[in-house]
Amino acid sequence: QVQLVESGGGLVQPGGSLRLSCVASGTIFSINAMGWYRQAPGKQRELVASMPTGDNTNYADSVKGRFTISRDNAKNTVYLQMNDLKPEDTAVYYCYAKIKRPVFALRDYWGQGTQVTVSS
């Protein structure tokens, strides 16, 4: 089966930085988009950043200029570099990937989530 495994979350002070990583593994035919969502307590899950295969990127307005998404396609890995973190960035961050498996249709897969806490 396909698994997305995240790492890099933790506690950081306001203005600090974290780098999240997510590796997709399993029997994969191809990966289309990869990206990151987050969900704060009492809030709906929201798209933070996404990146299809190639150079195109999309960011939530709240993180533009602070977060950078990147991919290493050879490693089936997506990263989220988070700079100038703010308390409102506190959330569980979820990796996702749109993946085509052999004999299966293209569909979304999700990581287990990693906690990012921005606090003094």
PDB file of C-alpha atoms in Angstrom:
ATOM      1  CA  GLN A   1       0.000   0.000   0.000  1.00  0.00           C
ATOM      2  CA  VAL A   2       0.944   3.644  -0.330  1.00  0.00           C
ATOM      3  CA  GLN A   3       2.091   5.417   2.791  1.00  0.00           C
ATOM      4  CA  LEU A   4       2.996   9.038   3.408  1.00  0.00           C
ATOM      5  CA  VAL A   5       5.373   9.516   6.314  1.00  0.00           C
ATOM      6  CA  GLU A   6       5.937  12.988   7.708  1.00  0.00           C
ATOM      7  CA  SER A   7       8.701  14.382   9.862  1.00  0.00           C
ATOM      8  CA  GLY A   8      10.008  17.716  11.055  1.00  0.00           C
ATOM      9  CA  GLY A   9       7.234  19.028  13.247  1.00  0.00           C
ATOM     10  CA  GLY A  10       7.821  20.347  16.710  1.00  0.00           C
ATOM     11  CA  LEU A  11       7.844  23.362  18.968  1.00  0.00           C
ATOM     12  CA  VAL A  12       9.358  26.605  17.756  1.00  0.00           C
ATOM     13  CA  GLN A  13       9.359  30.200  18.931  1.00  0.00           C
ATOM     14  CA  PRO A  14       7.665  32.932  16.917  1.00  0.00           C
ATOM     15  CA  GLY A  15       9.950  34.012  14.112  1.00  0.00           C
ATOM     16  CA  GLY A  16      11.617  30.629  14.000  1.00  0.00           C
ATOM     17  CA  SER A  17      11.759  28.073  11.242  1.00  0.00           C
ATOM     18  CA  LEU A  18      10.888  24.450  10.659  1.00  0.00           C
ATOM     19  CA  ARG A  19      11.241  22.167   7.693  1.00  0.00           C
ATOM     20  CA  LEU A  20       8.671  19.462   7.167  1.00  0.00           C
ATOM     21  CA  SER A  21       9.352  16.417   5.039  1.00  0.00           C
ATOM     22  CA  CYS A  22       7.014  13.811   3.651  1.00  0.00           C
ATOM     23  CA  VAL A  23       8.013  10.649   1.839  1.00  0.00           C
ATOM     24  CA  ALA A  24       5.606   8.596  -0.224  1.00  0.00           C
ATOM     25  CA  SER A  25       6.343   4.899  -0.384  1.00  0.00           C
ATOM     26  CA  GLY A  26       4.710   1.809  -1.789  1.00  0.00           C
ATOM     27  CA  THR A  27       3.748   0.575  -5.212  1.00  0.00           C
ATOM     28  CA  ILE A  28       3.362   3.804  -7.161  1.00  0.00           C
ATOM     29  CA  PHE A  29       2.854   4.283 -10.848  1.00  0.00           C
ATOM     30  CA  SER A  30       3.079   8.053 -10.782  1.00  0.00           C
ATOM     31  CA  ILE A  31       2.591  11.019  -8.492  1.00  0.00           C
ATOM     32  CA  ASN A  32       0.721  14.058  -9.664  1.00  0.00           C
ATOM     33  CA  ALA A  33       0.351  16.797  -7.073  1.00  0.00           C
ATOM     34  CA  MET A  34       1.965  16.840  -3.660  1.00  0.00           C
ATOM     35  CA  GLY A  35       1.336  19.333  -0.935  1.00  0.00           C
ATOM     36  CA  TRP A  36       0.502  20.263   2.607  1.00  0.00           C
ATOM     37  CA  TYR A  37      -2.679  20.936   4.516  1.00  0.00           C
ATOM     38  CA  ARG A  38      -3.068  22.015   8.091  1.00  0.00           C
ATOM     39  CA  GLN A  39      -5.797  21.912  10.671  1.00  0.00           C
ATOM     40  CA  ALA A  40      -5.887  24.047  13.783  1.00  0.00           C
ATOM     41  CA  PRO A  41      -8.156  23.228  16.734  1.00  0.00           C
ATOM     42  CA  GLY A  42     -11.719  24.190  15.929  1.00  0.00           C
ATOM     43  CA  LYS A  43     -10.858  24.942  12.311  1.00  0.00           C
ATOM     44  CA  GLN A  44     -11.398  23.125   9.056  1.00  0.00           C
ATOM     45  CA  ARG A  45      -8.476  21.603   7.283  1.00  0.00           C
ATOM     46  CA  GLU A  46      -7.013  24.108   4.843  1.00  0.00           C
ATOM     47  CA  LEU A  47      -4.598  23.934   1.974  1.00  0.00           C
ATOM     48  CA  VAL A  48      -1.246  25.452   2.871  1.00  0.00           C
ATOM     49  CA  ALA A  49       0.781  24.791  -0.250  1.00  0.00           C
ATOM     50  CA  SER A  50       0.701  22.463  -3.197  1.00  0.00           C
ATOM     51  CA  MET A  51       2.954  21.597  -6.073  1.00  0.00           C
ATOM     52  CA  PRO A  52       2.295  19.462  -9.087  1.00  0.00           C
ATOM     53  CA  THR A  53       5.096  17.775 -10.957  1.00  0.00           C
ATOM     54  CA  GLY A  54       7.047  20.678 -12.332  1.00  0.00           C
ATOM     55  CA  ASP A  55       7.675  24.186 -11.080  1.00  0.00           C
ATOM     56  CA  ASN A  56       4.146  25.386 -10.395  1.00  0.00           C
ATOM     57  CA  THR A  57       3.303  26.159  -6.796  1.00  0.00           C
ATOM     58  CA  ASN A  58       0.259  27.365  -4.897  1.00  0.00           C
ATOM     59  CA  TYR A  59       0.164  28.925  -1.455  1.00  0.00           C
ATOM     60  CA  ALA A  60      -2.445  30.055   0.967  1.00  0.00           C
ATOM     61  CA  ASP A  61      -2.406  33.828   1.278  1.00  0.00           C
ATOM     62  CA  SER A  62      -1.545  33.545   4.954  1.00  0.00           C
ATOM     63  CA  VAL A  63       1.788  31.849   4.247  1.00  0.00           C
ATOM     64  CA  LYS A  64       2.948  33.536   1.051  1.00  0.00           C
ATOM     65  CA  GLY A  65       6.440  34.891   1.416  1.00  0.00           C
ATOM     66  CA  ARG A  66       7.131  32.762   4.481  1.00  0.00           C
ATOM     67  CA  PHE A  67       6.652  29.154   3.387  1.00  0.00           C
ATOM     68  CA  THR A  68       8.264  27.377   0.471  1.00  0.00           C
ATOM     69  CA  ILE A  69       7.167  24.049  -0.943  1.00  0.00           C
ATOM     70  CA  SER A  70       9.562  21.901  -2.914  1.00  0.00           C
ATOM     71  CA  ARG A  71       9.775  18.369  -4.248  1.00  0.00           C
ATOM     72  CA  ASP A  72      12.381  15.736  -4.851  1.00  0.00           C
ATOM     73  CA  ASN A  73      10.610  13.585  -7.383  1.00  0.00           C
ATOM     74  CA  ALA A  74      13.331  10.948  -7.447  1.00  0.00           C
ATOM     75  CA  LYS A  75      12.679  10.345  -3.745  1.00  0.00           C
ATOM     76  CA  ASN A  76       8.896  10.821  -3.867  1.00  0.00           C
ATOM     77  CA  THR A  77       9.351  13.499  -1.257  1.00  0.00           C
ATOM     78  CA  VAL A  78       7.768  16.875  -0.641  1.00  0.00           C
ATOM     79  CA  TYR A  79       9.126  19.506   1.725  1.00  0.00           C
ATOM     80  CA  LEU A  80       7.694  22.543   3.397  1.00  0.00           C
ATOM     81  CA  GLN A  81      10.188  25.129   4.556  1.00  0.00           C
ATOM     82  CA  MET A  82       8.444  27.347   7.076  1.00  0.00           C
ATOM     83  CA  ASN A  83      10.102  30.617   8.024  1.00  0.00           C
ATOM     84  CA  ASP A  84       9.020  33.495  10.224  1.00  0.00           C
ATOM     85  CA  LEU A  85       6.561  31.251  11.977  1.00  0.00           C
ATOM     86  CA  LYS A  86       3.671  32.837  13.805  1.00  0.00           C
ATOM     87  CA  PRO A  87       1.449  31.525  16.590  1.00  0.00           C
ATOM     88  CA  GLU A  88      -1.415  31.308  14.119  1.00  0.00           C
ATOM     89  CA  ASP A  89       0.607  28.739  12.176  1.00  0.00           C
ATOM     90  CA  THR A  90       0.088  26.313  15.043  1.00  0.00           C
ATOM     91  CA  ALA A  91      -1.731  23.299  13.648  1.00  0.00           C
ATOM     92  CA  VAL A  92      -1.425  19.698  12.681  1.00  0.00           C
ATOM     93  CA  TYR A  93       0.171  19.626   9.264  1.00  0.00           C
ATOM     94  CA  TYR A  94      -0.829  16.882   6.855  1.00  0.00           C
ATOM     95  CA  CYS A  95       1.076  15.793   3.823  1.00  0.00           C
ATOM     96  CA  TYR A  96      -0.909  14.735   0.797  1.00  0.00           C
ATOM     97  CA  ALA A  97      -0.152  13.304  -2.581  1.00  0.00           C
ATOM     98  CA  LYS A  98      -2.280  12.577  -5.606  1.00  0.00           C
ATOM     99  CA  ILE A  99      -1.050   9.188  -6.702  1.00  0.00           C
ATOM    100  CA  LYS A 100      -1.740   6.745  -9.491  1.00  0.00           C
ATOM    101  CA  ARG A 101      -1.160   3.142  -8.495  1.00  0.00           C
ATOM    102  CA  PRO A 102      -1.052   0.305 -10.999  1.00  0.00           C
ATOM    103  CA  VAL A 103      -4.621  -0.745 -11.883  1.00  0.00           C
ATOM    104  CA  PHE A 104      -6.064   1.913  -9.550  1.00  0.00           C
ATOM    105  CA  ALA A 105      -7.424   5.329 -10.356  1.00  0.00           C
ATOM    106  CA  LEU A 106      -5.691   8.542  -9.394  1.00  0.00           C
ATOM    107  CA  ARG A 107      -6.591   9.441  -5.820  1.00  0.00           C
ATOM    108  CA  ASP A 108      -5.480  11.407  -2.789  1.00  0.00           C
ATOM    109  CA  TYR A 109      -3.353   9.937  -0.017  1.00  0.00           C
ATOM    110  CA  TRP A 110      -2.716  11.507   3.358  1.00  0.00           C
ATOM    111  CA  GLY A 111      -0.025  11.438   5.963  1.00  0.00           C
ATOM    112  CA  GLN A 112      -0.770  10.914   9.623  1.00  0.00           C
ATOM    113  CA  GLY A 113      -0.132  14.536  10.512  1.00  0.00           C
ATOM    114  CA  THR A 114       2.666  16.232  12.397  1.00  0.00           C
ATOM    115  CA  GLN A 115       2.163  18.830  15.095  1.00  0.00           C
ATOM    116  CA  VAL A 116       3.643  22.284  14.626  1.00  0.00           C
ATOM    117  CA  THR A 117       3.423  24.529  17.657  1.00  0.00           C
ATOM    118  CA  VAL A 118       4.598  28.131  17.538  1.00  0.00           C
ATOM    119  CA  SER A 119       4.820  29.573  21.010  1.00  0.00           C
ATOM    120  CA  SER A 120       7.096  31.524  23.315  1.00  0.00           C
TER     121      SER A 120
END
